[in-house]
Coordinates of C-alpha atoms and ligand atoms in Angstrom, one line a residue:
X28 CA 2.1 11.0 9.6
X29 CA 0.9 7.8 8.0
X30 CA 3.4 5.7 6.1
X31 CA 2.2 2.4 4.6
X32 CA 4.6 -0.5 4.5
X33 CA 3.9 -0.9 0.8
X34 CA 2.9 1.8 -1.7
X35 CA 2.7 1.6 -5.5
X36 CA 1.3 5.1 -5.8
X37 CA 4.4 6.9 -7.0
X38 CA 5.3 4.1 -9.5
X39 CA 1.7 3.9 -10.7
X40 CA 1.5 7.7 -11.2
X41 CA 4.6 7.6 -13.3
X42 CA 3.5 4.9 -15.6
X43 CA -0.3 5.3 -15.7
X44 CA -0.6 6.8 -19.2
X45 CA 1.7 4.2 -20.7
X46 CA 0.0 1.3 -18.9
X47 CA -3.4 2.5 -20.1
X48 CA -2.0 2.7 -23.7
X49 CA -0.6 -0.8 -23.3
X50 CA -3.9 -2.1 -22.2
X51 CA -5.7 -0.5 -25.1
X52 CA -3.2 -1.9 -27.6
X53 CA -3.5 -5.5 -26.3
X54 CA -7.3 -5.1 -26.0
X55 CA -7.5 -4.0 -29.6
X56 CA -5.1 -6.6 -30.9
X57 CA -7.4 -9.3 -29.7
X58 CA -4.5 -11.7 -29.1
X59 CA -4.1 -12.4 -25.5
X60 CA -1.8 -15.5 -25.0
X61 CA 1.8 -16.0 -26.3
X62 CA 2.0 -13.2 -28.9
X63 CA 4.1 -10.3 -29.8
X64 CA 3.8 -8.6 -26.3
X65 CA 5.3 -11.7 -24.6
X66 CA 8.1 -12.1 -27.1
X67 CA 8.9 -8.4 -27.0
X68 CA 9.1 -8.4 -23.2
X69 CA 11.1 -11.6 -23.2
X70 CA 13.6 -10.0 -25.5
X71 CA 13.7 -6.8 -23.5
X72 CA 14.2 -8.6 -20.2
X73 CA 16.9 -10.9 -21.6
X74 CA 18.7 -7.8 -22.8
X75 CA 18.2 -6.1 -19.4
X76 CA 19.5 -9.2 -17.6
X77 CA 22.3 -9.7 -20.0
X78 CA 21.3 -13.3 -20.9
X79 CA 20.4 -14.9 -24.2
X80 CA 17.0 -16.2 -23.3
X81 CA 14.0 -15.1 -21.2
X82 CA 11.0 -17.4 -21.0
X83 CA 7.9 -15.7 -19.5
X84 CA 5.8 -17.9 -17.2
X85 CA 2.8 -17.5 -14.9
X86 CA 4.6 -16.7 -11.6
X87 CA 7.8 -17.1 -9.7
X88 CA 7.0 -20.4 -8.1
X89 CA 6.2 -21.9 -11.6
X90 CA 9.5 -20.5 -12.8
X91 CA 11.4 -22.4 -10.1
X92 CA 9.4 -25.6 -10.7
X93 CA 10.0 -25.4 -14.5
X94 CA 13.7 -24.7 -13.9
X95 CA 14.0 -27.9 -11.8
X96 CA 12.0 -29.9 -14.4
X97 CA 14.2 -28.8 -17.3
X98 CA 17.2 -30.0 -15.3
X99 CA 15.3 -33.3 -14.8
X100 CA 15.4 -33.0 -11.0
X101 CA 13.0 -35.5 -9.4
X102 CA 12.5 -38.1 -6.8
X103 CA 15.8 -39.2 -5.1
X104 CA 17.6 -36.0 -6.0
X105 CA 18.7 -33.6 -3.3
X106 CA 18.5 -29.8 -3.7
X107 CA 20.3 -27.4 -1.5
X108 CA 18.2 -24.4 -0.5
X109 CA 18.6 -21.7 2.1
X110 CA 17.0 -22.4 5.5
X111 CA 15.7 -18.8 5.5
X112 CA 13.8 -17.9 2.3
X113 CA 10.3 -17.3 1.2
X114 CA 8.5 -20.6 1.2
X115 CA 8.3 -20.8 -2.6
X116 CA 11.9 -21.9 -2.9
X117 CA 11.1 -25.0 -0.8
X118 CA 7.7 -25.6 -2.4
X119 CA 9.3 -25.9 -5.9
X120 CA 11.6 -28.6 -4.7
X121 CA 8.6 -30.4 -3.1
X122 CA 6.6 -30.1 -6.3
X123 CA 9.2 -32.1 -8.3
X124 CA 9.3 -34.6 -5.4
X125 CA 13.0 -34.0 -4.8
X126 CA 14.6 -33.8 -1.3
X127 CA 15.0 -30.4 0.4
X128 CA 18.5 -29.9 2.0
X129 CA 18.4 -26.7 3.9
X130 CA 21.7 -24.8 4.5
X131 CA 22.0 -21.9 6.9
X132 CA 22.7 -18.3 5.8
X133 CA 25.5 -16.1 6.7
X134 CA 24.4 -14.4 9.9
X135 CA 25.2 -10.9 8.7
X136 CA 24.0 -10.9 5.0
X137 CA 21.2 -13.5 5.5
X138 CA 22.2 -15.1 2.2
X139 CA 23.2 -18.8 1.7
X140 CA 26.6 -19.2 3.4
X141 CA 29.0 -20.7 0.8
X142 CA 31.2 -22.0 3.7
X143 CA 28.5 -24.4 4.8
X144 CA 27.4 -25.7 1.4
X145 CA 30.1 -28.4 0.9
X146 CA 29.2 -30.2 4.1
X147 CA 25.6 -30.6 2.8
X148 CA 26.6 -32.2 -0.5
X149 CA 26.1 -35.9 -1.0
X150 CA 26.2 -38.2 -4.1
X151 CA 22.5 -37.4 -4.5
X152 CA 22.9 -33.6 -4.6
X153 CA 21.9 -32.2 -8.0
X154 CA 21.2 -28.5 -7.6
X155 CA 22.0 -25.5 -5.4
X156 CA 19.4 -22.8 -5.3
X157 CA 20.9 -19.5 -4.0
X158 CA 18.2 -16.9 -3.2
X159 CA 19.3 -13.3 -3.5
X160 CA 17.3 -12.4 -0.4
X161 CA 15.9 -9.0 0.2
X162 CA 17.7 -7.8 -3.0
X163 CA 21.3 -8.6 -2.1
X164 CA 23.3 -10.7 -4.5
X165 CA 24.7 -13.9 -3.0
X166 CA 28.4 -14.7 -3.1
X167 CA 28.1 -16.2 -6.6
X168 CA 31.8 -16.8 -7.3
X169 CA 32.1 -19.2 -4.3
X170 CA 28.8 -20.9 -5.1
X171 CA 29.5 -21.4 -8.8
X172 CA 33.0 -22.7 -7.8
X173 CA 31.5 -25.3 -5.5
X174 CA 28.8 -26.3 -8.0
X175 CA 31.5 -26.7 -10.7
X176 CA 33.7 -28.8 -8.4
X177 CA 30.9 -31.2 -7.5
X178 CA 29.2 -31.2 -11.0
X179 CA 26.0 -29.6 -9.7
X180 CA 23.5 -27.3 -11.3
X181 CA 22.8 -23.8 -10.0
X182 CA 19.3 -22.2 -10.2
X183 CA 19.3 -18.6 -8.9
X184 CA 16.1 -17.6 -7.2
X185 CA 16.1 -13.9 -8.4
X186 CA 12.6 -13.1 -7.3
X187 CA 13.7 -10.3 -5.0
X188 CA 16.8 -9.0 -6.8
X189 CA 16.2 -7.9 -10.4
X190 CA 19.0 -5.6 -11.3
X191 CA 21.3 -6.7 -8.5
X192 CA 24.9 -7.6 -9.2
X193 CA 27.8 -9.7 -7.9
X194 CA 31.2 -8.4 -9.1
X195 CA 29.3 -6.3 -11.6
X196 CA 27.5 -9.3 -13.2
X197 CA 23.7 -9.3 -12.9
X198 CA 21.9 -11.8 -10.7
X199 CA 19.8 -14.1 -12.9
X200 CA 22.8 -14.6 -15.2
X201 CA 25.0 -16.9 -13.1
X202 CA 23.0 -20.1 -12.8
X203 CA 22.3 -22.7 -15.5
X204 CA 18.8 -21.5 -15.5
X205 CA 17.2 -18.9 -13.2
X206 CA 13.8 -18.0 -11.9
X207 CA 12.3 -14.6 -11.1
X208 CA 8.9 -13.3 -10.0
X209 CA 7.0 -10.2 -11.2
X210 CA 4.5 -10.4 -8.3
X211 CA 3.1 -6.8 -8.1
X212 CA 5.3 -5.6 -5.2
X213 CA 8.5 -7.0 -6.5
X214 CA 11.2 -4.5 -7.7
X215 CA 9.8 -5.1 -11.2
X216 CA 6.1 -5.9 -10.6
X217 CA 3.2 -6.7 -12.9
X218 CA -0.5 -6.0 -12.3
X219 CA -1.2 -9.6 -11.4
X220 CA 0.9 -12.8 -11.3
X221 CA 3.8 -13.1 -13.6
X222 CA 7.3 -14.7 -13.6
X223 CA 10.2 -15.6 -15.9
X224 CA 13.2 -17.9 -16.4
X225 CA 16.5 -16.6 -17.7
X226 CA 19.3 -18.7 -19.2
X227 CA 22.2 -18.7 -21.7
X228 CA 21.6 -22.4 -22.6
X229 CA 19.7 -22.9 -25.8
X230 CA 18.6 -26.4 -24.9
X231 CA 17.3 -25.5 -21.5
X232 CA 15.5 -22.4 -22.9
X233 CA 13.8 -24.6 -25.5
X234 CA 12.8 -27.2 -22.9
X235 CA 11.4 -24.4 -20.6
X236 CA 9.3 -22.9 -23.4
X237 CA 7.9 -26.3 -24.2
X238 CA 7.1 -27.1 -20.5
X239 CA 5.2 -23.9 -19.9
X240 CA 2.9 -24.5 -22.8
X241 CA 1.5 -28.1 -22.3
X242 CA 4.8 -29.6 -23.5
X243 CA 3.8 -28.4 -27.0
X244 CA 5.6 -26.4 -29.6
X245 CA 3.2 -27.1 -32.4
X246 CA -0.5 -26.8 -31.4
X247 CA -2.0 -30.2 -30.6
X248 CA 1.3 -32.0 -30.8
X249 CA 2.8 -32.7 -27.3
X250 CA 6.4 -33.7 -26.9
X251 CA 6.5 -33.8 -23.1
X252 CA 4.0 -33.6 -20.2
X253 CA 4.0 -29.9 -19.7
X254 CA 1.9 -27.4 -17.7
X255 CA 0.0 -24.3 -18.5
X256 CA 2.1 -21.5 -17.1
X257 CA 2.3 -18.7 -19.6
X258 CA 3.0 -15.1 -19.1
X259 CA 0.0 -13.4 -20.7
X260 CA 0.0 -10.6 -23.3
X261 CA -1.4 -8.0 -20.9
X262 CA 1.1 -8.6 -18.1
X263 CA 3.9 -8.7 -20.7
X264 CA 2.8 -5.3 -22.1
X265 CA 2.7 -3.8 -18.6
X266 CA 6.1 -5.2 -17.7
X267 CA 7.6 -3.8 -20.9
X268 CA 6.5 -0.3 -19.8
X269 CA 7.8 -0.8 -16.2
X270 CA 11.1 -2.4 -17.2
X271 CA 12.2 1.0 -18.6
X272 CA 11.9 2.5 -15.2
X273 CA 13.5 -0.3 -13.2
X274 CA 17.1 1.1 -13.0
X275 CA 15.7 4.5 -11.8
X276 CA 13.5 2.8 -9.2
X277 CA 16.5 0.8 -8.0
X278 CA 18.6 3.9 -7.6
X279 CA 15.7 5.4 -5.5
X280 CA 15.5 2.3 -3.4
X281 CA 19.3 2.5 -2.7
X282 CA 19.1 6.2 -1.9
X283 CA 16.3 5.6 0.7
X284 CA 18.3 2.6 2.1
X285 CA 21.4 4.8 2.5
X286 CA 19.4 7.5 4.3
X287 CA 18.0 4.9 6.7
X288 CA 21.4 3.5 7.3
X289 CA 23.0 6.9 7.9
X290 CA 20.2 8.0 10.2
X291 CA 20.0 4.7 12.2
X292 CA 23.6 4.0 12.5
X293 CA 25.0 3.5 16.0
X294 CA 21.8 2.6 17.9
X295 CA 22.7 0.0 20.5
X296 CA 20.8 -3.2 19.9
X297 CA 19.7 -2.4 16.4
X298 CA 21.3 -4.4 13.5
X299 CA 21.2 -2.7 10.1
X300 CA 21.5 -4.5 6.7
X301 CA 25.1 -5.4 5.8
X302 CA 26.4 -6.0 2.3
X303 CA 29.1 -8.4 1.5
X304 CA 32.1 -7.7 -0.6
X305 CA 31.3 -7.7 -4.3
X306 CA 27.5 -7.9 -3.7
X307 CA 25.2 -5.1 -4.7
X308 CA 21.8 -4.6 -2.9
X309 CA 18.7 -3.4 -4.7
X310 CA 16.7 -3.2 -1.4
X311 CA 13.6 -5.1 -2.3
X312 CA 13.3 -5.0 1.5
X313 CA 15.2 -3.0 4.1
X314 CA 15.3 -5.4 7.0
X315 CA 16.6 -4.4 10.4
X316 CA 17.0 -6.8 13.4
X317 CA 16.5 -6.3 17.1
X318 CA 15.8 -8.5 20.1
X319 CA 12.9 -6.1 20.9
X320 CA 11.3 -6.7 17.5
X321 CA 7.7 -7.2 18.6
X322 CA 7.8 -4.1 20.8
X323 CA 9.4 -1.9 18.1
X324 CA 6.9 -3.2 15.5
X325 CA 4.1 -2.2 17.8
X326 CA 5.6 1.2 18.5
X327 CA 6.0 1.9 14.8
X328 CA 2.6 0.7 13.9
X329 CA 1.1 2.8 16.7
X330 CA 2.8 5.8 15.2
X331 CA 1.3 5.3 11.8
X332 CA 4.3 3.4 10.2
X333 CA 3.6 0.1 8.5
X334 CA 6.1 -2.7 8.8
X335 CA 6.6 -6.2 7.6
X336 CA 8.2 -9.4 8.8
X337 CA 10.1 -11.5 6.3
X338 CA 9.5 -14.1 7.4
X339 CA 7.9 -14.9 10.8
X340 CA 8.2 -18.7 10.6
X341 CA 11.2 -20.4 9.0
X342 CA 10.2 -23.0 6.4
X343 CA 11.4 -26.0 8.4
X344 CA 9.0 -25.1 11.2
X345 CA 6.0 -24.5 8.9
X346 CA 3.1 -26.9 9.4
X347 CA 3.4 -27.8 5.7
X348 CA 6.8 -29.3 6.4
X349 CA 6.0 -31.1 9.6
X350 CA 6.5 -34.4 7.9
X351 CA 10.3 -33.6 7.5
X352 CA 10.6 -34.0 11.2
X353 CA 12.6 -30.8 11.9
X354 CA 12.6 -29.4 15.4
X355 CA 13.2 -25.9 16.8
X356 CA 16.9 -25.5 17.1
X357 CA 17.8 -27.3 13.9
X358 CA 18.5 -24.1 11.9
X359 CA 19.3 -21.6 14.6
X360 CA 20.3 -18.7 12.3
X361 CA 17.1 -18.9 10.3
X362 CA 15.1 -19.1 13.6
X363 CA 16.9 -16.1 15.1
X364 CA 16.2 -14.1 11.9
X365 CA 12.5 -15.0 12.1
X366 CA 12.3 -13.8 15.7
X367 CA 14.3 -10.6 15.2
X368 CA 13.7 -9.2 11.7
X369 CA 11.6 -6.2 10.9
X370 CA 11.2 -4.7 7.4
X371 CA 10.8 -0.9 7.2
X372 CA 8.7 0.9 4.5
X373 CA 10.8 1.4 1.4
X374 CA 9.0 2.5 -1.7
X375 CA 10.2 4.6 -4.7
X376 CA 8.7 8.0 -4.2
X377 CA 9.2 8.1 -0.4
X378 CA 10.0 11.7 0.7
X379 CA 12.9 12.7 3.0
X380 CA 10.3 13.8 5.6
X381 CA 8.8 10.3 5.6
X382 CA 12.2 8.7 5.9
X383 CA 13.1 11.0 8.8
X384 CA 9.8 10.4 10.5
X385 CA 10.5 6.6 10.4
X386 CA 14.1 7.0 11.8
X387 CA 13.0 9.6 14.4
X388 CA 10.3 7.3 15.6
X389 CA 12.8 4.4 15.9
X390 CA 15.2 6.6 17.8
X391 CA 12.4 7.6 20.2
X392 CA 11.8 4.0 20.9
X393 CA 15.4 3.5 21.9
X394 CA 15.7 6.8 23.8
Ligands
PLP26 C1 12.5 -15.6 -2.9 C2 11.2 -15.8 -3.7 N1 11.1 -16.9 -4.4 C3 9.9 -17.2 -5.1 C4 8.8 -16.4 -5.1 C5 7.6 -16.8 -5.8 O1 7.1 -15.9 -6.7 P1 5.5 -15.8 -7.0 O2 4.8 -15.2 -5.9 O3 5.5 -15.1 -8.3 O4 5.1 -17.3 -7.2 C6 8.9 -15.2 -4.3 C7 7.8 -14.2 -4.2 O5 6.7 -14.2 -4.0 C8 10.1 -14.9 -3.6 O6 10.2 -13.8 -2.8

């Protein structure tokens, strides 16, 4: 059997006719930037996410950068980020020239550990960026409480967790302004780069829509120094089609994850995903951990099963961040995750036979 780590086949088959119709509509309308498709999708995604405003932008990294800029975060400000995240969370802080303050995750859920946040707060701290990693919602009550106590902003990085909830409230609706990505393989993915901001704050929403469009509301009149980071009409039209299927795909992801967990339970030396109380998990990734990661990866790959590593090098040990002077050992939990994590194939449309083939192949490795 051959099981790719990522496959969009089943999702594409389901939406193909509607995607072609959406393309045709935009093509014929001859209006390709900031038109009705974008505002329709923004309204639909705001409604989905249960927030007042959605502002479509070019990608998830830009969404994070714009969120930081609307909160006027810059040089001299400190931003708390997880020590284990996709590099974009750190890059956004670097782009606005603020100072990155990494905080370790909980060793079981891999999400920012609220118990460690307060020790990292200084008079310069301005923002906390929780990342709902792999699709599991962070402990948002605790994080919001700390932010409130210290008068800090919260920006959720919701790139991996569209549709996830903490205490039944959707991720992307807790922070002052939040960022998400519609990179093609995300739970809600476009057919190219795309991203968005979500917020309930009218002032922040207005600032974000100005910033994404050269700092201009009225053509050729520029109020602030903005960027060009607009969701385009085609991607918005495609995303509107796919948004209708997101809840169904999430349920499928959760069913596949439950089957993995059921079938892999009890293997000595294999750590399965754990969910924290109140947090839902939409399984953008199903990440297992083992000290024999490299051997297990090779065994699965040799048996036709694709795998991923999210992520092999923690941000503080990346060459790009050499100048921060961190050493191996500075963030041991993030480092251990990098050395032991392995993501299994999890794609809507996966059959029971495929799931069983993956788990049987893992069991054979341990037998
Ligand atoms: C946690 C996280 N933050 C930010 C991003 C950046 O999104 P994009 O690739 O759209 O820039 C991604 C995904 O790529 C991500 O996984």
